[in-house]
């Protein structure tokens, strides 16, 4: 630990001194492992460009990746026939498709929890919705086949544990079989029509829409079909797990009272204008943003400029496809000069709303889906 207040020199004035190649404007939260988030106003595109997608690494990216020698093997105790595919096999033998999928880190919003939770202090920017190019995970799982007792899959990847101990995995998570077999769950080699950037798992990754980003294994080289809940690195303890019932902030929660996070909760962002805007009185303000709801759809998006006393409906679009975020627009008028906050609140298709305040405290600070807000000065 560094003394409080002393940051590594590489991080001091990070915007100027240290930026990620090809990702200008991202806020670096940690340089080893590399973790960086996107300020809300840089997420204004309806489809997130690679240059503006957050980076969340648990370990160190693999060295010397050669896509010509890359293979994906399928195994595990519940596989019927273990198989190994080259990238050319995957691209040539399975139906290629493209879809937009929201990727959000389970810890997005962690910075607001009190008492603070350890880990990267994500504010609002560990989310994005690029278009992914690849194939259905389901098609590959069905090609190797699985036994009746298959209940879960797990992934393994080529990145390295921070200790560089080859016996340790940086992360190895998974999802239940039913989620793996969804039409939208995919194995991707491209983002927005280009090969994945190294930061995002080049040459191959999983993308599991609507679930914590940690299920979307990068640098993917092995999938295991399991007859039990996958027990790889970061599947147990407080990693990506939350209490089964609301707990008072602070005390430790017994392990048997914790459960694995599945679908992410309803959430939204105001991506335009940038917080802190100054506008003249009598000028109409156009707001734009996105909303998403894990496995569900977003049913409505409302805006308040009076701290939640009154709300107006935004124009909310349908998702480009299932598990893609939904874009919205709203027009607001300010009655007097002064300091305002614009708040956005999404409600999902089951009637569950984003909370205005920080929801359920949990030991690792996951699932903060409280309303995003921006400041507006009317002068
Ligand atoms: N192999 C591997 N896969 C990984 C990770 C990782 O560290 N190693 N991080 C996970 C986490 S916690 C998240 S939120 C997403 C982030 O994806 P991105 O960096 O492409 O935005 O990747 C997931 N897949
Ligand atoms: Mo994550």
mmCIF file of C-alpha atoms in Angstrom, residues 12-13 24 29 41-42 69 102 127 134 172 179 184 199 222 259 262 270 274 276 287 307 331 344 353 355 358:
data_model
loop_
_atom_site.group_PDB
_atom_site.id
_atom_site.type_symbol
_atom_site.label_atom_id
_atom_site.label_comp_id
_atom_site.label_asym_id
_atom_site.label_seq_id
_atom_site.Cartn_x
_atom_site.Cartn_y
_atom_site.Cartn_z
ATOM 1 C CA UNK A 12 -0.770 11.495 -11.359
ATOM 2 C CA UNK A 13 -2.512 13.780 -13.858
ATOM 3 C CA UNK A 24 -8.291 9.111 -25.598
ATOM 4 C CA UNK A 29 -8.427 3.766 -12.438
ATOM 5 C CA UNK A 41 -20.440 12.389 -22.279
ATOM 6 C CA UNK A 42 -18.019 10.205 -24.288
ATOM 7 C CA UNK A 69 -2.268 -20.542 -34.065
ATOM 8 C CA UNK A 102 -24.523 -4.172 -23.647
ATOM 9 C CA UNK A 127 -20.529 0.133 -19.623
ATOM 10 C CA UNK A 134 -18.998 -13.676 -34.306
ATOM 11 C CA UNK A 172 -12.419 -18.138 -14.993
ATOM 12 C CA UNK A 179 -27.980 -18.651 -20.514
ATOM 13 C CA UNK A 184 -27.758 -13.871 -28.088
ATOM 14 C CA UNK A 199 -7.661 -4.780 -24.576
ATOM 15 C CA UNK A 222 -11.198 -23.090 -23.574
ATOM 16 C CA UNK A 259 -25.310 -15.772 -4.283
ATOM 17 C CA UNK A 262 -27.025 -13.106 -12.739
ATOM 18 C CA UNK A 270 -27.442 10.778 -19.618
ATOM 19 C CA UNK A 274 -21.919 16.903 -20.500
ATOM 20 C CA UNK A 276 -21.876 21.285 -15.902
ATOM 21 C CA UNK A 287 -30.997 15.345 -23.554
ATOM 22 C CA UNK A 307 -34.925 16.478 -7.609
ATOM 23 C CA UNK A 331 -36.548 17.884 -24.212
ATOM 24 C CA UNK A 344 -32.846 10.029 -15.545
ATOM 25 C CA UNK A 353 -37.432 1.229 -11.296
ATOM 26 C CA UNK A 355 -33.564 3.742 -7.226
ATOM 27 C CA UNK A 358 -27.633 3.934 -3.573
#
